Amino acid sequence: MSLISYPRTAAALAALLKIPYRALLDLIRKQKVRVNIAEFMRALFKDQQNNDRFVAEANDRLMKWFEARRAAGDSDAAIVYHRSGVRLLHGFTIEKVSYTRKRDRNLYRKERSEFDSTVKGAWLREVARTHRAELLSAGLGDAQVDAMARDGKAPEGYQVHHRIPLDDGGTNAPDNLILMRNDVEHRAIHGYYNPGEKCIQQMAYGACGEVALPLPPRDAVIYPNPSRQWVAERRPSLDLYEIYK
Amino acid sequence: MTTTTPGIIERYVRLMTDRLPADLRPKPCDTATIERARREFRRALGIELPDAYCRVLVVADGVDHNGLTIWPVQQCNPPFRQTLVEANIDLRDSFDENYLYLAQLDEELYVYDTRTHEYLAIEFVGKPVWAKFASDEEMFAFLLERAWGEHLA
Ligand SMILES: [Zn+2]
């Protein structure tokens, strides 16, 4: 009979992380150790807080993960963290984006402010007129698309996402915007454990660097869209742990 | 000191609620429900639920309008996918544990910074602070007007 351990406390997880990382993943794979994803990620990031290369290496590994997927002939997808479990966002790509954090904070604030006052409404009206079939195929109703075209407002349960963030070279241009369902899909592409965003957060204003960002399907105006198999799929947490170290 | 028009929060929330299809329209919360929400919020997050949030609840248990989400405190029925406490636990885990999350508008988060005791508008990516507010009331009036798209006198 083999013993299974369930480390839950910060101290127990910190002790666990003293095991060489690959060997530890092996124990998890063989279910000799079971960890909660949120507790494990928190402990791992704490353990690595003084490792200057940790975030950059996670970016590289995420990029390689995506390239390997393409090389194997798999359809495009991005792997993302969520505390309820790892997801594959089908249809997403992971791209190496040359990121410059806007030094001009007044420009950033102006763009942020203009987004809601003018840009967003105009984009939503336009999309409702030009992409009606796509919006319906993603699950919106006729009345919702009519309301979008009339009022220029996002439908219930959706948010407008900037593909390349506004804080970077991202702009309010129409091709930088997409409707995302206000659920795990949108929550998971942002956040603390996303290697690209982690990297951005550590950058000074005006600084630049290359980051691996999950980007929605290029020609889509809405995500998810089951009619194109662009949906979030649950994956084992190990798939994500592999990327971090 | 506050410069917001009396009743403005309630007026925006009513307009937004009335615009939802009847089957998705959140109900108002009664006094007992709001008191329970205050207790649960304090217990789960260690901080008082701001009064402006309770003013929203008096009109509707949650707001979903034009990319704006103010989370409900009771069960989570469509169009909502999380309650206020659930959203805070989620965002504290995956975003930043130093904030209380009071509303989200597209990629903007409206938060209370537990370190500086400020009400702030921040963005998901890179967490830049792009607006600061003198009070919870001022922040809610701002974000509601922004989502509604016009200023109510
Ligand atoms: Zn977004």
Short mmCIF file of C-alpha atoms and ligand atoms in Angstrom, two decimals:
data_model
loop_
_atom_site.label_atom_id
_atom_site.label_comp_id
_atom_site.label_asym_id
_atom_site.label_seq_id
_atom_site.Cartn_x
_atom_site.Cartn_y
_atom_site.Cartn_z
CA MET A 1 0.00 0.00 0.00
CA SER A 2 1.40 3.41 -0.89
CA LEU A 3 0.90 6.48 1.21
CA ILE A 4 -0.82 9.47 -0.30
CA SER A 5 -0.12 12.86 1.17
CA TYR A 6 -2.38 15.89 0.94
CA PRO A 7 -0.28 18.89 1.94
CA ARG A 8 -2.56 21.86 2.58
CA THR A 9 -0.73 24.32 4.83
CA ALA A 10 1.77 26.86 3.51
CA ALA A 11 4.51 25.18 5.55
CA ALA A 12 3.71 21.70 4.21
CA LEU A 13 3.63 22.99 0.64
CA ALA A 14 6.90 24.89 1.12
CA ALA A 15 8.49 21.67 2.38
CA LEU A 16 7.10 19.79 -0.61
CA LEU A 17 8.68 22.32 -2.97
CA LYS A 18 12.12 21.39 -1.64
CA ILE A 19 11.79 18.22 -3.73
CA PRO A 20 13.33 18.73 -7.20
CA TYR A 21 10.48 20.09 -9.32
CA ARG A 22 10.40 17.32 -11.95
CA ALA A 23 10.43 14.64 -9.26
CA LEU A 24 7.63 16.45 -7.47
CA LEU A 25 5.53 16.58 -10.64
CA ASP A 26 6.12 12.86 -10.98
CA LEU A 27 4.74 12.28 -7.48
CA ILE A 28 1.69 14.34 -8.39
CA ARG A 29 1.34 12.46 -11.67
CA LYS A 30 1.42 9.14 -9.84
CA GLN A 31 -1.07 10.57 -7.31
CA LYS A 32 1.31 9.95 -4.44
CA VAL A 33 0.86 13.61 -3.59
CA ARG A 34 -2.36 15.52 -4.10
CA VAL A 35 -2.43 19.28 -4.10
CA ASN A 36 -5.07 21.92 -4.53
CA ILE A 37 -4.21 24.01 -7.58
CA ALA A 38 -4.73 27.44 -5.93
CA GLU A 39 -2.69 26.46 -2.85
CA PHE A 40 0.05 24.87 -4.95
CA MET A 41 0.42 27.85 -7.29
CA ARG A 42 0.51 30.28 -4.39
CA ALA A 43 3.25 28.24 -2.70
CA LEU A 44 5.22 27.86 -5.93
CA PHE A 45 5.20 31.59 -6.69
CA LYS A 46 6.21 32.36 -3.12
CA ASP A 47 9.01 29.80 -3.33
CA GLN A 48 10.29 31.40 -6.54
CA GLN A 49 9.89 35.05 -5.58
CA ASN A 50 13.65 35.64 -5.48
CA ASN A 51 14.31 33.78 -8.71
CA ASP A 52 14.82 36.55 -11.31
CA ARG A 53 14.51 34.08 -14.18
CA PHE A 54 11.30 32.39 -13.04
CA VAL A 55 8.82 34.55 -14.95
CA ALA A 56 10.95 34.86 -18.10
CA GLU A 57 11.44 31.10 -18.20
CA ALA A 58 7.74 30.49 -17.73
CA ASN A 59 7.13 32.79 -20.73
CA ASP A 60 9.62 30.80 -22.81
CA ARG A 61 8.14 27.50 -21.78
CA LEU A 62 4.61 28.63 -22.52
CA MET A 63 5.72 29.70 -26.01
CA LYS A 64 7.41 26.33 -26.53
CA TRP A 65 4.29 24.53 -25.30
CA PHE A 66 2.27 26.28 -27.99
CA GLU A 67 4.86 25.66 -30.72
CA ALA A 68 4.96 21.95 -29.81
CA ARG A 69 1.19 21.82 -30.07
CA ARG A 70 1.31 23.31 -33.56
CA ALA A 71 4.18 21.04 -34.60
CA ALA A 72 2.12 18.03 -33.52
CA GLY A 73 -0.70 19.20 -35.79
CA ASP A 74 -3.09 20.02 -32.90
CA SER A 75 -5.55 22.85 -33.33
CA ASP A 76 -4.68 26.19 -31.74
CA ALA A 77 -5.32 26.59 -28.04
CA ALA A 78 -3.95 28.44 -25.03
CA ILE A 79 -3.48 26.93 -21.58
CA VAL A 80 -4.58 29.13 -18.69
CA TYR A 81 -4.89 29.03 -14.92
CA HIS A 82 -8.11 29.27 -13.02
CA ARG A 83 -8.59 28.33 -9.39
CA SER A 84 -11.48 26.08 -10.38
CA GLY A 85 -9.10 24.17 -12.67
CA VAL A 86 -6.83 24.58 -15.68
CA ARG A 87 -8.50 25.33 -19.00
CA LEU A 88 -7.56 25.04 -22.64
CA LEU A 89 -9.05 27.91 -24.58
CA HIS A 90 -9.59 26.41 -28.01
CA GLY A 91 -9.01 28.76 -30.91
CA PHE A 92 -6.60 30.96 -28.95
CA THR A 93 -2.98 31.30 -30.00
CA ILE A 94 -0.03 32.14 -27.78
CA GLU A 95 2.10 34.78 -29.38
CA LYS A 96 5.36 36.38 -28.50
CA VAL A 97 4.46 40.03 -28.27
CA SER A 98 7.07 42.72 -28.14
CA TYR A 99 5.65 44.73 -25.31
CA THR A 100 6.39 48.32 -24.47
CA ARG A 101 4.73 49.58 -21.36
CA LYS A 102 3.34 53.03 -22.19
CA ARG A 103 5.57 55.66 -20.67
CA ASP A 104 3.05 58.37 -21.42
CA ARG A 105 0.57 57.77 -18.62
CA ASN A 106 -1.61 60.69 -19.73
CA LEU A 107 -2.02 59.05 -23.15
CA TYR A 108 -2.93 55.79 -21.44
CA ARG A 109 -5.50 57.51 -19.22
CA LYS A 110 -6.93 59.37 -22.23
CA GLU A 111 -7.33 56.13 -24.18
CA ARG A 112 -8.84 54.36 -21.19
CA SER A 113 -11.30 57.20 -20.74
CA GLU A 114 -12.18 57.46 -24.45
CA PHE A 115 -12.79 53.75 -24.66
CA ASP A 116 -16.14 53.88 -22.90
CA SER A 117 -17.22 57.32 -24.03
CA THR A 118 -16.88 56.75 -27.78
CA VAL A 119 -14.95 53.75 -29.06
CA LYS A 120 -16.79 50.89 -27.41
CA GLY A 121 -20.28 51.96 -28.52
CA ALA A 122 -19.21 52.59 -32.09
CA TRP A 123 -17.46 49.21 -32.29
CA LEU A 124 -20.44 47.30 -30.84
CA ARG A 125 -22.88 48.97 -33.28
CA GLU A 126 -20.61 48.18 -36.20
CA VAL A 127 -20.08 44.55 -35.17
CA ALA A 128 -23.82 43.99 -34.68
CA ARG A 129 -24.37 45.20 -38.26
CA THR A 130 -21.46 43.41 -39.93
CA HIS A 131 -21.18 40.15 -37.92
CA ARG A 132 -24.76 39.27 -37.12
CA ALA A 133 -24.46 35.62 -38.21
CA GLU A 134 -21.34 35.08 -36.10
CA LEU A 135 -22.95 36.62 -33.00
CA LEU A 136 -26.03 34.43 -33.42
CA SER A 137 -23.92 31.33 -33.99
CA ALA A 138 -22.10 32.05 -30.70
CA GLY A 139 -25.40 31.95 -28.85
CA LEU A 140 -26.71 35.53 -28.76
CA GLY A 141 -30.40 36.01 -29.52
CA ASP A 142 -31.85 38.19 -32.27
CA ALA A 143 -33.12 40.68 -29.69
CA GLN A 144 -29.63 40.99 -28.17
CA VAL A 145 -28.01 41.69 -31.54
CA ASP A 146 -30.76 44.21 -32.38
CA ALA A 147 -30.15 45.96 -29.05
CA MET A 148 -26.39 46.04 -29.73
CA ALA A 149 -26.95 47.63 -33.13
CA ARG A 150 -29.37 50.18 -31.70
CA ASP A 151 -27.69 51.14 -28.41
CA GLY A 152 -24.04 50.24 -28.93
CA LYS A 153 -23.96 48.33 -25.63
CA ALA A 154 -22.49 44.94 -24.77
CA PRO A 155 -25.07 42.13 -24.37
CA GLU A 156 -25.82 40.67 -20.92
CA GLY A 157 -23.02 38.47 -19.63
CA TYR A 158 -20.33 39.79 -22.02
CA GLN A 159 -17.42 42.19 -21.72
CA VAL A 160 -15.21 43.87 -24.29
CA HIS A 161 -11.62 42.60 -24.21
CA HIS A 162 -8.53 44.26 -25.70
CA ARG A 163 -6.49 41.61 -27.52
CA ILE A 164 -3.29 43.54 -26.95
CA PRO A 165 -3.73 45.39 -23.66
CA LEU A 166 -4.22 49.13 -23.71
CA ASP A 167 -1.36 49.53 -21.28
CA ASP A 168 0.96 48.34 -24.06
CA GLY A 169 1.08 49.34 -27.69
CA GLY A 170 -2.54 48.12 -27.67
CA THR A 171 -5.06 50.60 -29.01
CA ASN A 172 -8.79 51.11 -29.16
CA ALA A 173 -8.74 50.16 -32.88
CA PRO A 174 -11.65 47.86 -33.87
CA ASP A 175 -9.40 44.94 -34.75
CA ASN A 176 -7.98 45.00 -31.21
CA LEU A 177 -11.38 44.34 -29.61
CA ILE A 178 -13.45 41.20 -29.01
CA LEU A 179 -16.54 40.35 -26.94
CA MET A 180 -15.67 37.82 -24.22
CA ARG A 181 -18.13 36.00 -22.02
CA ASN A 182 -17.90 37.23 -18.46
CA ASP A 183 -16.88 33.88 -17.05
CA VAL A 184 -13.85 31.69 -16.63
CA GLU A 185 -12.85 32.51 -20.24
CA HIS A 186 -12.22 36.18 -19.54
CA ARG A 187 -11.06 35.74 -15.94
CA ALA A 188 -8.50 33.12 -16.89
CA ILE A 189 -6.72 35.06 -19.61
CA HIS A 190 -5.84 37.77 -17.14
CA GLY A 191 -4.29 37.48 -13.77
CA TYR A 192 -1.45 36.79 -11.47
CA TYR A 193 -0.44 33.37 -12.82
CA ASN A 194 -0.43 34.30 -16.50
CA PRO A 195 3.30 34.37 -17.33
CA GLY A 196 2.91 37.21 -19.86
CA GLU A 197 0.94 39.45 -17.56
CA LYS A 198 3.25 38.62 -14.67
CA CYS A 199 6.12 39.82 -16.82
CA ILE A 200 4.28 43.03 -17.75
CA GLN A 201 3.54 43.75 -14.12
CA GLN A 202 7.25 43.63 -13.32
CA MET A 203 8.13 46.03 -16.15
CA ALA A 204 8.75 49.72 -15.50
CA TYR A 205 6.80 52.27 -17.52
CA GLY A 206 8.65 52.85 -20.78
CA ALA A 207 10.44 49.51 -20.54
CA CYS A 208 10.02 46.84 -23.19
CA GLY A 209 10.36 43.10 -23.41
CA GLU A 210 8.95 40.03 -25.08
CA VAL A 211 6.00 38.35 -23.45
CA ALA A 212 3.89 35.31 -24.30
CA LEU A 213 0.27 36.42 -24.49
CA PRO A 214 -2.84 34.31 -25.12
CA LEU A 215 -4.65 35.95 -28.06
CA PRO A 216 -8.22 35.18 -29.14
CA PRO A 217 -8.88 33.77 -32.63
CA ARG A 218 -7.78 36.43 -35.08
CA ASP A 219 -10.97 36.95 -37.05
CA ALA A 220 -13.47 36.38 -34.24
CA VAL A 221 -15.65 39.12 -32.76
CA ILE A 222 -16.98 36.95 -29.91
CA TYR A 223 -15.65 34.17 -27.64
CA PRO A 224 -16.55 31.42 -26.85
CA ASN A 225 -18.24 30.15 -29.98
CA PRO A 226 -19.22 26.45 -29.81
CA SER A 227 -20.24 26.44 -33.49
CA ARG A 228 -16.52 26.78 -34.30
CA GLN A 229 -15.32 24.58 -31.43
CA TRP A 230 -13.93 27.68 -29.74
CA VAL A 231 -14.70 26.75 -26.16
CA ALA A 232 -12.93 26.34 -22.82
CA GLU A 233 -12.03 22.74 -21.95
CA ARG A 234 -10.90 21.48 -18.56
CA ARG A 235 -7.39 19.99 -18.36
CA PRO A 236 -5.34 18.28 -15.64
CA SER A 237 -3.50 20.80 -13.47
CA LEU A 238 -0.21 19.03 -14.23
CA ASP A 239 -0.31 20.34 -17.80
CA LEU A 240 0.03 23.82 -16.38
CA TYR A 241 2.52 22.98 -13.60
CA GLU A 242 4.91 21.75 -16.32
CA ILE A 243 5.11 25.27 -17.70
CA TYR A 244 6.26 26.98 -14.57
CA LYS A 245 9.62 25.45 -13.83
CA MET B 1 -17.38 65.72 1.41
CA THR B 2 -19.25 64.31 -1.50
CA THR B 3 -20.28 65.91 -4.75
CA THR B 4 -22.62 63.21 -6.09
CA THR B 5 -26.28 63.96 -6.71
CA PRO B 6 -28.56 62.39 -4.07
CA GLY B 7 -30.27 59.25 -5.34
CA ILE B 8 -28.08 59.02 -8.43
CA ILE B 9 -26.82 55.50 -7.70
CA GLU B 10 -30.37 54.20 -7.28
CA ARG B 11 -31.53 55.90 -10.50
CA TYR B 12 -28.81 54.34 -12.65
CA VAL B 13 -29.34 50.90 -11.12
CA ARG B 14 -33.10 51.13 -11.74
CA LEU B 15 -32.58 52.12 -15.38
CA MET B 16 -30.12 49.28 -15.92
CA THR B 17 -32.32 46.71 -14.19
CA ASP B 18 -35.43 47.72 -16.15
CA ARG B 19 -33.52 47.24 -19.38
CA LEU B 20 -32.88 43.53 -18.71
CA PRO B 21 -35.38 40.95 -20.02
CA ALA B 22 -38.00 40.28 -17.32
CA ASP B 23 -36.70 36.77 -16.56
CA LEU B 24 -33.16 38.05 -15.90
CA ARG B 25 -34.13 41.07 -13.81
CA PRO B 26 -32.62 40.88 -10.29
CA LYS B 27 -35.00 41.57 -7.39
CA PRO B 28 -34.38 44.23 -4.74
CA CYS B 29 -32.87 43.07 -1.43
CA ASP B 30 -34.80 43.69 1.77
CA THR B 31 -33.20 45.04 4.95
CA ALA B 32 -32.65 41.59 6.46
CA THR B 33 -30.91 40.35 3.30
CA ILE B 34 -28.63 43.37 3.23
CA GLU B 35 -27.75 42.91 6.91
CA ARG B 36 -26.92 39.27 6.21
CA ALA B 37 -24.82 40.28 3.21
CA ARG B 38 -22.90 42.75 5.37
CA ARG B 39 -22.17 40.03 7.94
CA GLU B 40 -21.12 37.48 5.33
CA PHE B 41 -18.86 39.98 3.60
CA ARG B 42 -17.21 40.93 6.88
CA ARG B 43 -16.73 37.30 7.84
CA ALA B 44 -15.35 36.20 4.46
CA LEU B 45 -13.19 39.22 3.67
CA GLY B 46 -12.59 40.93 6.99
CA ILE B 47 -13.84 44.33 5.89
CA GLU B 48 -17.14 46.22 5.92
CA LEU B 49 -19.26 46.17 2.80
CA PRO B 50 -19.33 49.82 1.60
CA ASP B 51 -22.63 51.70 1.97
CA ALA B 52 -22.75 52.52 -1.75
CA TYR B 53 -22.86 48.79 -2.51
CA CYS B 54 -25.82 48.40 -0.16
CA ARG B 55 -27.59 51.25 -1.98
CA VAL B 56 -27.28 49.21 -5.17
CA LEU B 57 -28.72 46.16 -3.40
CA VAL B 58 -31.76 48.09 -2.21
CA VAL B 59 -32.73 48.45 -5.89
CA ALA B 60 -31.40 45.19 -7.33
CA ASP B 61 -29.39 42.18 -6.21
CA GLY B 62 -26.72 42.65 -8.87
CA VAL B 63 -26.22 44.73 -12.00
CA ASP B 64 -25.33 43.50 -15.47
CA HIS B 65 -25.29 46.26 -18.05
CA ASN B 66 -23.03 46.97 -20.99
CA GLY B 67 -20.05 45.03 -19.65
CA LEU B 68 -20.63 46.20 -16.07
CA THR B 69 -21.01 43.58 -13.35
CA ILE B 70 -21.94 44.41 -9.78
CA TRP B 71 -22.19 40.99 -8.21
CA PRO B 72 -25.31 39.72 -6.43
CA VAL B 73 -25.16 38.76 -2.74
CA GLN B 74 -27.77 35.99 -2.81
CA GLN B 75 -27.87 33.07 -5.23
CA CYS B 76 -26.21 33.50 -8.49
CA ASN B 77 -28.72 33.23 -11.31
CA PRO B 78 -28.13 34.22 -14.94
CA PRO B 79 -26.84 36.60 -16.16
CA PHE B 80 -24.50 36.36 -13.14
CA ARG B 81 -21.91 33.64 -12.70
CA GLN B 82 -20.56 34.52 -9.27
CA THR B 83 -21.76 36.14 -6.06
CA LEU B 84 -19.89 39.09 -4.55
CA VAL B 85 -18.00 36.88 -2.08
CA GLU B 86 -17.18 34.27 -4.77
CA ALA B 87 -15.90 36.96 -7.15
CA ASN B 88 -13.70 38.38 -4.38
CA ILE B 89 -12.25 35.01 -3.46
CA ASP B 90 -11.57 34.33 -7.15
CA LEU B 91 -10.01 37.72 -7.90
CA ARG B 92 -7.98 37.76 -4.70
CA ASP B 93 -6.51 34.42 -5.73
CA SER B 94 -5.84 35.11 -9.37
CA PHE B 95 -5.30 38.85 -9.38
CA ASP B 96 -4.34 40.70 -6.20
CA GLU B 97 -5.10 39.82 -2.61
CA ASN B 98 -4.86 43.40 -1.39
CA TYR B 99 -8.04 44.60 -3.01
CA LEU B 100 -11.74 44.31 -2.38
CA TYR B 101 -13.51 44.00 -5.70
CA LEU B 102 -16.72 45.99 -5.90
CA ALA B 103 -17.46 46.11 -9.63
CA GLN B 104 -16.02 45.16 -12.99
CA LEU B 105 -16.63 47.06 -16.24
CA ASP B 106 -15.09 45.17 -19.16
CA GLU B 107 -11.40 45.12 -18.18
CA GLU B 108 -11.70 47.76 -15.51
CA LEU B 109 -11.89 46.75 -11.88
CA TYR B 110 -13.31 49.08 -9.26
CA VAL B 111 -11.67 48.27 -5.97
CA TYR B 112 -10.97 49.27 -2.41
CA ASP B 113 -7.28 49.09 -1.59
CA THR B 114 -7.02 47.58 1.88
CA ARG B 115 -3.46 48.95 2.30
CA THR B 116 -4.11 52.60 1.44
CA HIS B 117 -7.87 52.69 2.11
CA GLU B 118 -8.48 54.26 -1.30
CA TYR B 119 -11.20 53.60 -3.85
CA LEU B 120 -9.55 53.01 -7.23
CA ALA B 121 -10.22 52.17 -10.85
CA ILE B 122 -7.56 49.81 -12.16
CA GLU B 123 -7.10 47.75 -15.27
CA PHE B 124 -6.60 44.00 -15.41
CA VAL B 125 -3.35 44.02 -17.32
CA GLY B 126 -0.42 45.52 -15.47
CA LYS B 127 -2.77 46.84 -12.79
CA PRO B 128 -2.34 50.53 -13.67
CA VAL B 129 -4.45 52.81 -11.48
CA TRP B 130 -6.21 55.21 -13.81
CA ALA B 131 -8.65 56.92 -11.45
CA LYS B 132 -8.97 57.56 -7.71
CA PHE B 133 -12.16 58.46 -5.89
CA ALA B 134 -12.87 60.40 -2.72
CA SER B 135 -15.48 57.90 -1.54
CA ASP B 136 -17.34 54.70 -2.35
CA GLU B 137 -20.34 56.81 -3.38
CA GLU B 138 -18.27 58.84 -5.85
CA MET B 139 -16.80 55.64 -7.33
CA PHE B 140 -20.20 54.00 -7.82
CA ALA B 141 -21.70 57.15 -9.38
CA PHE B 142 -18.72 57.26 -11.77
CA LEU B 143 -18.78 53.64 -12.86
CA LEU B 144 -22.57 53.57 -13.26
CA GLU B 145 -22.52 56.68 -15.42
CA ARG B 146 -19.67 55.23 -17.46
CA ALA B 147 -21.54 52.00 -18.15
CA TRP B 148 -24.84 53.77 -18.80
CA GLY B 149 -23.15 56.12 -21.27
CA GLU B 150 -24.80 59.39 -20.32
CA HIS B 151 -24.85 61.75 -17.40
CA LEU B 152 -28.09 61.94 -15.43
CA ALA B 153 -28.60 65.43 -14.04
ZN ZN C 1 -9.71 41.27 -21.12
#
